[in-house]
mmCIF file of C-alpha atoms and ligand atoms in Angstrom:
data_model
loop_
_atom_site.group_PDB
_atom_site.id
_atom_site.type_symbol
_atom_site.label_atom_id
_atom_site.label_comp_id
_atom_site.label_asym_id
_atom_site.label_seq_id
_atom_site.Cartn_x
_atom_site.Cartn_y
_atom_site.Cartn_z
ATOM 1 C CA MET A 1 19.531 -2.387 -12.242
ATOM 2 C CA ASN A 2 21.735 -2.327 -15.317
ATOM 3 C CA SER A 3 21.202 -5.495 -17.333
ATOM 4 C CA GLU A 4 20.707 -6.777 -20.796
ATOM 5 C CA PHE A 5 17.103 -6.303 -22.042
ATOM 6 C CA VAL A 6 15.756 -9.590 -23.416
ATOM 7 C CA SER A 7 13.559 -9.305 -26.529
ATOM 8 C CA TRP A 8 10.628 -11.603 -27.389
ATOM 9 C CA ASP A 9 12.696 -13.744 -29.780
ATOM 10 C CA GLN A 10 15.597 -13.947 -27.341
ATOM 11 C CA ALA A 11 13.219 -14.920 -24.534
ATOM 12 C CA LEU A 12 11.703 -17.743 -26.555
ATOM 13 C CA ARG A 13 15.174 -19.090 -27.358
ATOM 14 C CA LEU A 14 15.865 -19.355 -23.621
ATOM 15 C CA PHE A 15 13.176 -22.051 -23.438
ATOM 16 C CA ASP A 16 14.602 -24.005 -26.390
ATOM 17 C CA GLU A 17 17.277 -26.588 -25.504
ATOM 18 C CA GLY A 18 18.510 -26.574 -29.102
ATOM 19 C CA ALA A 19 19.042 -22.803 -29.089
ATOM 20 C CA THR A 20 20.202 -22.495 -25.461
ATOM 21 C CA PRO A 21 21.556 -25.662 -23.821
ATOM 22 C CA LEU A 22 20.624 -25.871 -20.159
ATOM 23 C CA HIS A 23 24.189 -25.685 -18.849
ATOM 24 C CA GLU A 24 24.833 -22.536 -20.911
ATOM 25 C CA LEU A 25 21.574 -20.981 -19.703
ATOM 26 C CA GLY A 26 22.551 -21.792 -16.130
ATOM 27 C CA ILE A 27 25.930 -20.094 -16.490
ATOM 28 C CA ARG A 28 24.300 -16.926 -17.861
ATOM 29 C CA ALA A 29 21.589 -16.851 -15.191
ATOM 30 C CA ASP A 30 24.092 -17.502 -12.429
ATOM 31 C CA ALA A 31 26.273 -14.640 -13.661
ATOM 32 C CA ARG A 32 23.251 -12.314 -13.614
ATOM 33 C CA ARG A 33 22.332 -13.488 -10.111
ATOM 34 C CA LYS A 34 25.869 -12.777 -8.915
ATOM 35 C CA GLU A 35 25.841 -9.328 -10.525
ATOM 36 C CA LEU A 36 22.551 -8.390 -8.802
ATOM 37 C CA CYS A 37 22.726 -10.198 -5.476
ATOM 38 C CA GLY A 38 26.280 -11.330 -4.817
ATOM 39 C CA ASP A 39 26.570 -14.628 -2.963
ATOM 40 C CA GLU A 40 23.897 -13.979 -0.362
ATOM 41 C CA VAL A 41 20.848 -16.256 -0.438
ATOM 42 C CA PHE A 42 17.734 -15.194 1.410
ATOM 43 C CA TYR A 43 15.473 -17.327 3.542
ATOM 44 C CA ASN A 44 12.872 -16.373 6.079
ATOM 45 C CA VAL A 45 11.194 -17.891 9.081
ATOM 46 C CA ASN A 46 7.547 -18.020 8.207
ATOM 47 C CA SER A 47 4.312 -19.862 8.736
ATOM 48 C CA HIS A 48 1.280 -20.360 6.541
ATOM 49 C CA ILE A 49 -2.372 -20.082 7.464
ATOM 50 C CA ASN A 50 -4.895 -21.384 4.922
ATOM 51 C CA PRO A 51 -8.178 -20.440 6.632
ATOM 52 C CA THR A 52 -10.566 -22.443 4.433
ATOM 53 C CA ASN A 53 -10.465 -24.796 1.475
ATOM 54 C CA VAL A 54 -14.056 -23.999 0.463
ATOM 55 C CA CYS A 55 -13.891 -22.187 -2.856
ATOM 56 C CA GLN A 56 -16.562 -21.152 -5.305
ATOM 57 C CA TYR A 57 -14.203 -21.100 -8.288
ATOM 58 C CA ARG A 58 -13.146 -24.777 -8.305
ATOM 59 C CA CYS A 59 -10.334 -24.183 -10.794
ATOM 60 C CA ALA A 60 -9.375 -27.205 -12.887
ATOM 61 C CA LEU A 61 -5.766 -26.832 -11.757
ATOM 62 C CA CYS A 62 -6.596 -26.940 -8.053
ATOM 63 C CA ALA A 63 -6.267 -29.916 -5.754
ATOM 64 C CA TYR A 64 -6.860 -27.933 -2.601
ATOM 65 C CA SER A 65 -10.362 -26.522 -2.942
ATOM 66 C CA CYS A 66 -13.721 -28.214 -2.417
ATOM 67 C CA ASP A 67 -17.422 -27.414 -2.099
ATOM 68 C CA ALA A 68 -18.876 -26.511 1.294
ATOM 69 C CA ASP A 69 -20.644 -29.887 1.637
ATOM 70 C CA SER A 70 -17.522 -31.957 0.895
ATOM 71 C CA PRO A 71 -16.258 -34.205 3.706
ATOM 72 C CA LYS A 72 -12.832 -32.585 3.353
ATOM 73 C CA ALA A 73 -14.190 -29.007 3.725
ATOM 74 C CA TYR A 74 -12.866 -27.022 6.675
ATOM 75 C CA ARG A 75 -13.078 -23.464 7.951
ATOM 76 C CA MET A 76 -10.688 -22.335 10.664
ATOM 77 C CA SER A 77 -12.087 -20.248 13.478
ATOM 78 C CA LEU A 78 -10.410 -16.980 14.410
ATOM 79 C CA GLU A 79 -9.191 -18.687 17.600
ATOM 80 C CA GLU A 80 -7.534 -21.447 15.568
ATOM 81 C CA MET A 81 -5.838 -18.874 13.338
ATOM 82 C CA LEU A 82 -4.627 -16.928 16.366
ATOM 83 C CA ALA A 83 -3.293 -20.151 17.883
ATOM 84 C CA THR A 84 -1.349 -20.871 14.665
ATOM 85 C CA ALA A 85 -0.003 -17.314 14.666
ATOM 86 C CA ARG A 86 0.999 -17.681 18.324
ATOM 87 C CA THR A 87 2.913 -20.899 17.593
ATOM 88 C CA ALA A 88 4.604 -19.098 14.702
ATOM 89 C CA ALA A 89 5.516 -16.061 16.788
ATOM 90 C CA GLU A 90 6.869 -18.232 19.598
ATOM 91 C CA ALA A 91 9.015 -20.122 17.058
ATOM 92 C CA GLY A 92 10.603 -16.844 15.978
ATOM 93 C CA CYS A 93 8.648 -16.368 12.749
ATOM 94 C CA ARG A 94 8.656 -12.898 11.231
ATOM 95 C CA GLU A 95 5.983 -13.549 8.623
ATOM 96 C CA VAL A 96 2.584 -15.152 8.476
ATOM 97 C CA HIS A 97 1.357 -15.955 4.978
ATOM 98 C CA ILE A 98 -2.444 -16.151 4.690
ATOM 99 C CA VAL A 99 -4.194 -17.386 1.548
ATOM 100 C CA SER A 100 -7.425 -19.230 1.215
ATOM 101 C CA GLY A 101 -10.245 -20.500 -0.942
ATOM 102 C CA VAL A 102 -12.883 -17.963 -1.950
ATOM 103 C CA ASP A 103 -15.759 -19.061 0.253
ATOM 104 C CA PRO A 104 -18.965 -17.323 -0.875
ATOM 105 C CA VAL A 105 -20.619 -17.245 2.561
ATOM 106 C CA LEU A 106 -17.834 -15.393 4.383
ATOM 107 C CA PRO A 107 -18.407 -11.632 4.670
ATOM 108 C CA TYR A 108 -15.911 -8.879 3.930
ATOM 109 C CA SER A 109 -15.578 -8.215 7.682
ATOM 110 C CA TRP A 110 -14.130 -11.753 8.121
ATOM 111 C CA TYR A 111 -11.060 -10.835 6.054
ATOM 112 C CA LEU A 112 -10.523 -7.554 7.907
ATOM 113 C CA GLU A 113 -10.925 -9.258 11.267
ATOM 114 C CA ILE A 114 -8.283 -11.896 10.526
ATOM 115 C CA VAL A 115 -5.663 -9.265 9.704
ATOM 116 C CA ARG A 116 -6.706 -6.885 12.493
ATOM 117 C CA GLU A 117 -6.694 -9.535 15.240
ATOM 118 C CA ILE A 118 -3.442 -11.235 14.218
ATOM 119 C CA HIS A 119 -1.743 -7.860 13.896
ATOM 120 C CA ARG A 120 -3.109 -6.715 17.262
ATOM 121 C CA ALA A 121 -2.000 -9.896 19.044
ATOM 122 C CA PHE A 122 1.392 -10.300 17.304
ATOM 123 C CA PRO A 123 2.548 -6.920 16.001
ATOM 124 C CA ARG A 124 6.049 -8.228 15.218
ATOM 125 C CA LEU A 125 4.646 -10.683 12.651
ATOM 126 C CA LEU A 126 4.460 -9.127 9.192
ATOM 127 C CA ILE A 127 1.226 -10.163 7.524
ATOM 128 C CA LYS A 128 1.441 -11.238 3.904
ATOM 129 C CA ALA A 129 -2.142 -11.947 2.977
ATOM 130 C CA PHE A 130 -4.685 -12.607 0.244
ATOM 131 C CA THR A 131 -4.116 -13.219 -3.426
ATOM 132 C CA ALA A 132 -5.330 -10.741 -6.028
ATOM 133 C CA VAL A 133 -8.218 -13.160 -6.609
ATOM 134 C CA GLU A 134 -9.320 -12.801 -2.987
ATOM 135 C CA ILE A 135 -8.876 -9.010 -3.095
ATOM 136 C CA ALA A 136 -11.056 -8.826 -6.237
ATOM 137 C CA TRP A 137 -13.718 -10.902 -4.460
ATOM 138 C CA MET A 138 -13.612 -8.638 -1.394
ATOM 139 C CA ALA A 139 -14.078 -5.637 -3.693
ATOM 140 C CA GLU A 140 -17.103 -7.291 -5.245
ATOM 141 C CA ILE A 141 -18.841 -8.198 -1.989
ATOM 142 C CA SER A 142 -18.064 -4.873 -0.306
ATOM 143 C CA HIS A 143 -19.029 -2.819 -3.390
ATOM 144 C CA GLN A 144 -15.708 -0.997 -3.356
ATOM 145 C CA THR A 145 -12.701 -0.782 -5.636
ATOM 146 C CA PRO A 146 -9.740 -3.119 -4.993
ATOM 147 C CA SER A 147 -7.792 -0.006 -4.051
ATOM 148 C CA HIS A 148 -10.249 0.844 -1.240
ATOM 149 C CA VAL A 149 -10.132 -2.742 0.008
ATOM 150 C CA LEU A 150 -6.339 -2.677 0.045
ATOM 151 C CA GLU A 151 -6.324 0.641 1.900
ATOM 152 C CA GLN A 152 -8.556 -0.829 4.607
ATOM 153 C CA LEU A 153 -6.482 -3.990 4.891
ATOM 154 C CA LYS A 154 -3.340 -1.883 5.179
ATOM 155 C CA GLU A 155 -4.947 0.157 7.963
ATOM 156 C CA VAL A 156 -5.581 -2.977 10.023
ATOM 157 C CA GLY A 157 -2.112 -4.472 9.518
ATOM 158 C CA LEU A 158 -1.511 -5.878 6.031
ATOM 159 C CA SER A 159 2.159 -5.588 4.973
ATOM 160 C CA THR A 160 2.462 -7.304 1.605
ATOM 161 C CA LEU A 161 0.437 -9.221 -0.975
ATOM 162 C CA PRO A 162 1.414 -12.754 -2.009
ATOM 163 C CA GLY A 163 1.771 -13.577 -5.698
ATOM 164 C CA GLY A 164 -0.726 -16.425 -5.902
ATOM 165 C CA GLY A 165 -3.572 -16.550 -8.399
ATOM 166 C CA ALA A 166 -1.418 -15.346 -11.300
ATOM 167 C CA GLU A 167 -1.144 -18.867 -12.772
ATOM 168 C CA ILE A 168 -0.499 -17.875 -16.411
ATOM 169 C CA LEU A 169 -1.490 -14.329 -17.355
ATOM 170 C CA VAL A 170 -2.915 -15.387 -20.709
ATOM 171 C CA ASP A 171 -6.706 -15.471 -20.759
ATOM 172 C CA SER A 172 -7.061 -18.272 -23.328
ATOM 173 C CA VAL A 173 -5.100 -20.511 -20.925
ATOM 174 C CA ARG A 174 -6.971 -19.220 -17.868
ATOM 175 C CA GLN A 175 -10.257 -20.151 -19.563
ATOM 176 C CA LYS A 176 -9.092 -23.768 -19.424
ATOM 177 C CA ILE A 177 -7.338 -23.983 -16.073
ATOM 178 C CA CYS A 178 -9.216 -21.474 -13.898
ATOM 179 C CA ALA A 179 -12.198 -20.319 -15.962
ATOM 180 C CA LYS A 180 -14.300 -18.794 -13.205
ATOM 181 C CA LYS A 181 -11.745 -16.727 -11.437
ATOM 182 C CA PRO A 182 -10.698 -13.238 -12.519
ATOM 183 C CA MET A 183 -8.696 -12.905 -15.709
ATOM 184 C CA SER A 184 -5.209 -11.470 -16.252
ATOM 185 C CA ASP A 185 -6.043 -7.770 -16.230
ATOM 186 C CA VAL A 186 -7.744 -8.033 -12.848
ATOM 187 C CA TRP A 187 -4.701 -9.750 -11.316
ATOM 188 C CA LEU A 188 -2.390 -7.073 -12.730
ATOM 189 C CA ASP A 189 -4.717 -4.220 -11.712
ATOM 190 C CA VAL A 190 -4.879 -5.417 -8.094
ATOM 191 C CA HIS A 191 -1.085 -5.562 -7.870
ATOM 192 C CA ARG A 192 -0.811 -2.155 -9.561
ATOM 193 C CA ALA A 193 -3.237 -0.716 -6.997
ATOM 194 C CA ALA A 194 -1.300 -2.308 -4.123
ATOM 195 C CA HIS A 195 2.011 -0.905 -5.349
ATOM 196 C CA ARG A 196 0.506 2.581 -5.673
ATOM 197 C CA LEU A 197 -0.604 2.357 -2.039
ATOM 198 C CA GLY A 198 2.897 1.393 -0.928
ATOM 199 C CA ILE A 199 2.010 -2.287 -0.467
ATOM 200 C CA PRO A 200 4.708 -4.351 -2.174
ATOM 201 C CA SER A 201 3.914 -7.791 -3.506
ATOM 202 C CA THR A 202 5.406 -10.899 -4.995
ATOM 203 C CA ALA A 203 4.495 -12.460 -8.338
ATOM 204 C CA SER A 204 4.223 -16.098 -9.319
ATOM 205 C CA ILE A 205 4.031 -18.195 -12.475
ATOM 206 C CA LEU A 206 2.420 -21.644 -12.511
ATOM 207 C CA TYR A 207 4.103 -23.680 -15.244
ATOM 208 C CA GLY A 208 4.150 -27.248 -16.491
ATOM 209 C CA HIS A 209 0.459 -27.767 -17.373
ATOM 210 C CA ILE A 210 -1.046 -26.797 -20.758
ATOM 211 C CA GLU A 211 0.798 -23.545 -21.319
ATOM 212 C CA THR A 212 3.215 -23.046 -24.206
ATOM 213 C CA PHE A 213 6.623 -21.408 -23.994
ATOM 214 C CA GLU A 214 5.040 -18.389 -25.731
ATOM 215 C CA ASP A 215 2.528 -18.205 -22.861
ATOM 216 C CA ARG A 216 5.351 -18.264 -20.311
ATOM 217 C CA VAL A 217 7.105 -15.428 -22.114
ATOM 218 C CA THR A 218 3.881 -13.398 -22.383
ATOM 219 C CA HIS A 219 3.374 -13.845 -18.641
ATOM 220 C CA LEU A 220 6.902 -12.774 -17.761
ATOM 221 C CA PHE A 221 6.734 -9.768 -20.082
ATOM 222 C CA LYS A 222 3.497 -8.595 -18.393
ATOM 223 C CA LEU A 223 5.233 -8.801 -15.023
ATOM 224 C CA ARG A 224 8.308 -7.023 -16.362
ATOM 225 C CA ASP A 225 6.129 -4.214 -17.776
ATOM 226 C CA LEU A 226 4.244 -3.728 -14.504
ATOM 227 C CA GLN A 227 7.503 -3.744 -12.574
ATOM 228 C CA ALA A 228 8.850 -1.035 -14.909
ATOM 229 C CA GLU A 229 5.732 1.006 -14.121
ATOM 230 C CA THR A 230 5.559 0.570 -10.325
ATOM 231 C CA GLY A 231 8.713 -1.104 -9.007
ATOM 232 C CA GLY A 232 6.479 -2.836 -6.448
ATOM 233 C CA PHE A 233 7.349 -6.502 -6.993
ATOM 234 C CA LEU A 234 9.746 -7.933 -4.431
ATOM 235 C CA ALA A 235 10.289 -11.313 -6.089
ATOM 236 C CA LEU A 236 9.117 -13.877 -8.624
ATOM 237 C CA ILE A 237 8.129 -17.344 -7.432
ATOM 238 C CA PRO A 238 8.036 -19.977 -10.187
ATOM 239 C CA LEU A 239 5.596 -22.723 -9.134
ATOM 240 C CA ALA A 240 5.761 -26.159 -10.754
ATOM 241 C CA PHE A 241 2.326 -27.629 -11.499
ATOM 242 C CA HIS A 242 1.550 -30.845 -9.618
ATOM 243 C CA PRO A 243 -0.993 -32.778 -11.697
ATOM 244 C CA ALA A 244 -1.897 -35.576 -9.274
ATOM 245 C CA GLY A 245 -4.684 -33.836 -7.433
ATOM 246 C CA ALA A 246 -6.022 -31.547 -10.181
ATOM 247 C CA GLN A 247 -9.762 -31.852 -10.695
ATOM 248 C CA LEU A 248 -9.826 -32.158 -14.483
ATOM 249 C CA PRO A 249 -7.467 -33.668 -17.030
ATOM 250 C CA LEU A 250 -5.225 -30.879 -18.214
ATOM 251 C CA GLY A 251 -3.417 -32.603 -21.058
ATOM 252 C CA ASN A 252 -0.013 -32.954 -19.502
ATOM 253 C CA LYS A 253 -0.343 -35.213 -16.455
ATOM 254 C CA LYS A 254 3.381 -35.512 -15.851
ATOM 255 C CA LEU A 255 5.328 -33.747 -13.163
ATOM 256 C CA THR A 256 7.774 -31.186 -14.477
ATOM 257 C CA SER A 257 11.325 -32.485 -14.825
ATOM 258 C CA ALA A 258 14.213 -30.973 -12.893
ATOM 259 C CA ALA A 259 15.537 -29.712 -16.250
ATOM 260 C CA ASP A 260 12.284 -27.834 -16.907
ATOM 261 C CA ASP A 261 12.280 -26.416 -13.367
ATOM 262 C CA LEU A 262 15.858 -25.168 -13.695
ATOM 263 C CA ARG A 263 15.220 -23.756 -17.176
ATOM 264 C CA MET A 264 12.141 -21.902 -15.892
ATOM 265 C CA ILE A 265 14.111 -20.304 -13.057
ATOM 266 C CA ALA A 266 17.104 -19.431 -15.210
ATOM 267 C CA ALA A 267 14.965 -17.976 -18.028
ATOM 268 C CA ALA A 268 12.993 -15.902 -15.524
ATOM 269 C CA ARG A 269 16.240 -14.548 -14.059
ATOM 270 C CA LEU A 270 17.376 -13.375 -17.497
ATOM 271 C CA ILE A 271 14.016 -12.067 -18.757
ATOM 272 C CA LEU A 272 13.063 -10.227 -15.559
ATOM 273 C CA HIS A 273 16.011 -7.853 -15.533
ATOM 274 C CA ASN A 274 14.095 -5.529 -13.186
ATOM 275 C CA PHE A 275 13.328 -8.173 -10.507
ATOM 276 C CA ARG A 276 16.048 -8.495 -7.886
ATOM 277 C CA ASN A 277 14.812 -11.714 -6.301
ATOM 278 C CA ILE A 278 13.952 -15.051 -7.908
ATOM 279 C CA LYS A 279 12.747 -17.659 -5.467
ATOM 280 C CA ALA A 280 13.390 -21.391 -5.516
ATOM 281 C CA TYR A 281 10.283 -22.423 -3.567
ATOM 282 C CA TRP A 282 11.347 -25.747 -2.108
ATOM 283 C CA ILE A 283 7.764 -26.746 -1.252
ATOM 284 C CA SER A 284 6.934 -26.754 -4.968
ATOM 285 C CA LEU A 285 10.284 -27.850 -6.466
ATOM 286 C CA GLY A 286 11.403 -30.293 -3.825
ATOM 287 C CA VAL A 287 14.398 -29.590 -1.626
ATOM 288 C CA SER A 288 17.104 -30.995 -3.934
ATOM 289 C CA THR A 289 16.006 -29.144 -7.068
ATOM 290 C CA ALA A 290 15.553 -25.944 -5.065
ATOM 291 C CA GLN A 291 19.131 -26.219 -3.829
ATOM 292 C CA ILE A 292 20.471 -26.773 -7.371
ATOM 293 C CA ALA A 293 18.358 -23.808 -8.558
ATOM 294 C CA LEU A 294 20.687 -21.585 -6.526
ATOM 295 C CA ALA A 295 23.201 -22.199 -9.355
ATOM 296 C CA TYR A 296 20.569 -21.355 -12.002
ATOM 297 C CA GLY A 297 19.666 -17.808 -11.019
ATOM 298 C CA ALA A 298 17.710 -18.180 -7.771
ATOM 299 C CA ASN A 299 18.756 -16.168 -4.706
ATOM 300 C CA ASP A 300 15.952 -17.021 -2.275
ATOM 301 C CA LEU A 301 14.910 -20.345 -0.739
ATOM 302 C CA ASP A 302 11.660 -19.064 0.799
ATOM 303 C CA GLY A 303 11.416 -20.101 4.406
ATOM 304 C CA THR A 304 10.827 -22.615 7.109
ATOM 305 C CA VAL A 305 7.131 -22.771 6.032
ATOM 306 C CA ARG A 306 4.949 -24.383 8.661
ATOM 307 C CA GLN A 307 1.554 -25.900 7.951
ATOM 308 C CA GLU A 308 1.400 -25.356 4.180
ATOM 309 C CA LYS A 309 -1.643 -27.129 2.710
ATOM 310 C CA ILE A 310 -2.138 -25.991 -0.875
ATOM 311 C CA HIS A 311 0.899 -27.587 -2.561
ATOM 312 C CA HIS A 312 0.808 -30.634 -0.327
ATOM 313 C CA ASP A 313 -2.823 -31.303 -1.275
ATOM 314 C CA ALA A 314 -1.666 -31.086 -4.902
ATOM 315 C CA GLY A 315 0.795 -33.912 -4.330
ATOM 316 C CA SER A 316 3.988 -32.171 -3.256
ATOM 317 C CA LEU A 317 6.238 -34.704 -1.514
ATOM 318 C CA SER A 318 8.450 -32.067 0.094
ATOM 319 C CA PRO A 319 8.540 -31.939 3.902
ATOM 320 C CA GLN A 320 6.049 -29.784 5.838
ATOM 321 C CA CYS A 321 8.773 -27.729 7.431
ATOM 322 C CA LEU A 322 12.519 -27.106 7.255
ATOM 323 C CA THR A 323 14.405 -25.848 10.266
ATOM 324 C CA ILE A 324 16.637 -22.782 10.155
ATOM 325 C CA GLU A 325 19.657 -25.080 10.493
ATOM 326 C CA GLU A 326 18.517 -27.199 7.543
ATOM 327 C CA LEU A 327 17.938 -24.134 5.349
ATOM 328 C CA GLU A 328 21.289 -22.617 6.248
ATOM 329 C CA HIS A 329 23.029 -25.938 5.628
ATOM 330 C CA LEU A 330 21.429 -26.231 2.162
ATOM 331 C CA ILE A 331 22.604 -22.716 1.285
ATOM 332 C CA ARG A 332 26.146 -23.172 2.614
ATOM 333 C CA GLU A 333 26.469 -26.540 0.883
ATOM 334 C CA ALA A 334 25.689 -24.718 -2.381
ATOM 335 C CA GLY A 335 28.595 -22.353 -1.685
ATOM 336 C CA ARG A 336 26.461 -19.369 -0.746
ATOM 337 C CA VAL A 337 25.958 -17.191 2.291
ATOM 338 C CA PRO A 338 22.624 -17.553 4.115
ATOM 339 C CA VAL A 339 20.873 -14.301 5.030
ATOM 340 C CA ARG A 340 17.680 -14.341 7.028
ATOM 341 C CA ARG A 341 15.137 -11.813 5.722
ATOM 342 C CA ASP A 342 11.683 -10.503 6.508
ATOM 343 C CA SER A 343 8.687 -10.231 4.155
ATOM 344 C CA LEU A 344 10.065 -7.007 2.709
ATOM 345 C CA TYR A 345 13.397 -8.611 1.813
ATOM 346 C CA ARG A 346 15.258 -6.745 4.530
ATOM 347 C CA ALA A 347 18.027 -8.644 6.304
ATOM 348 C CA VAL A 348 17.098 -9.339 9.930
HETATM 349 FE FE1 SF4 B 1 -10.044 -21.443 -5.380
HETATM 350 FE FE2 SF4 B 1 -7.505 -20.716 -5.668
HETATM 351 FE FE3 SF4 B 1 -8.160 -23.309 -5.837
HETATM 352 FE FE4 SF4 B 1 -8.898 -21.631 -7.778
HETATM 353 S S1 SF4 B 1 -6.779 -22.172 -7.226
HETATM 354 S S2 SF4 B 1 -10.188 -23.182 -6.789
HETATM 355 S S3 SF4 B 1 -9.289 -19.734 -6.623
HETATM 356 S S4 SF4 B 1 -8.358 -22.008 -4.019
#
């Protein structure tokens, strides 16, 4: 990928309206997107499974998790997960995306069994499962390294790792928004281990809470450095923080503006010269902003997404599901060519 390398000072100026007006930033990001990806915009047909909302970490940023004795606590049985996977497979899904709370009573074998049984029953579904936070927990309870855990998950059917749990890869910020869960180095080490085992992953950035623009740039530079080392990241997913359901006051209780969302996507496109795919995740951004983001550097609209709970519990007002026709219409209306992909970003 032959592109301009963005320095620290240049990166910070991308977040400054005075230094880089939004329309100018959009033009630059769109040109880079066209250079790397042409006019094709990816989407996939996928379904989410969130097996439990019980989580021992209770991050301040999280609206989804709860304690085991909460009235809203749930744990899906294996049969319920298989039924969700069956519905997904019958609807033509190619990917099932599994992320969960970190429930302290569930054994390591529970995680292996979910992947093994879904893979056995629906081998055409690619399984994207478990954040780096969950992998680190599995390593702890099974007294193994994250690399050994990943090897075993790969053996039973894991295809890719999702990018969740990254939040902001700056520990002073993590201490405030997700103090109990693993810090930045652990997140990066798990993804490094996955890439070395031939398990690609995505990365995310959660923005719009207490982080500064310097924190955003630090985060993106850490991702860019790891990508230069391994080449294992398939995409970046910028996630807008939804404050309504967060457990603790986090300073900024406002939703991000569309201008901030578009600036985040465009800046990421320019800073991450070694990432081919930047996703406009419509669940997090809302459908309209996600569509406009296709002119600000994004080349992926995620997917049909059935049964997502985490962002909707946090206050997302986006629909629960988009049909293939709706996704393709959104892409065509933006002047682009829809291309259906699988979890590995291969056209299908
Ligand atoms: Fe648990 Fe993830 Fe929520 Fe933190 S963000 S409380 S790790 S589910």
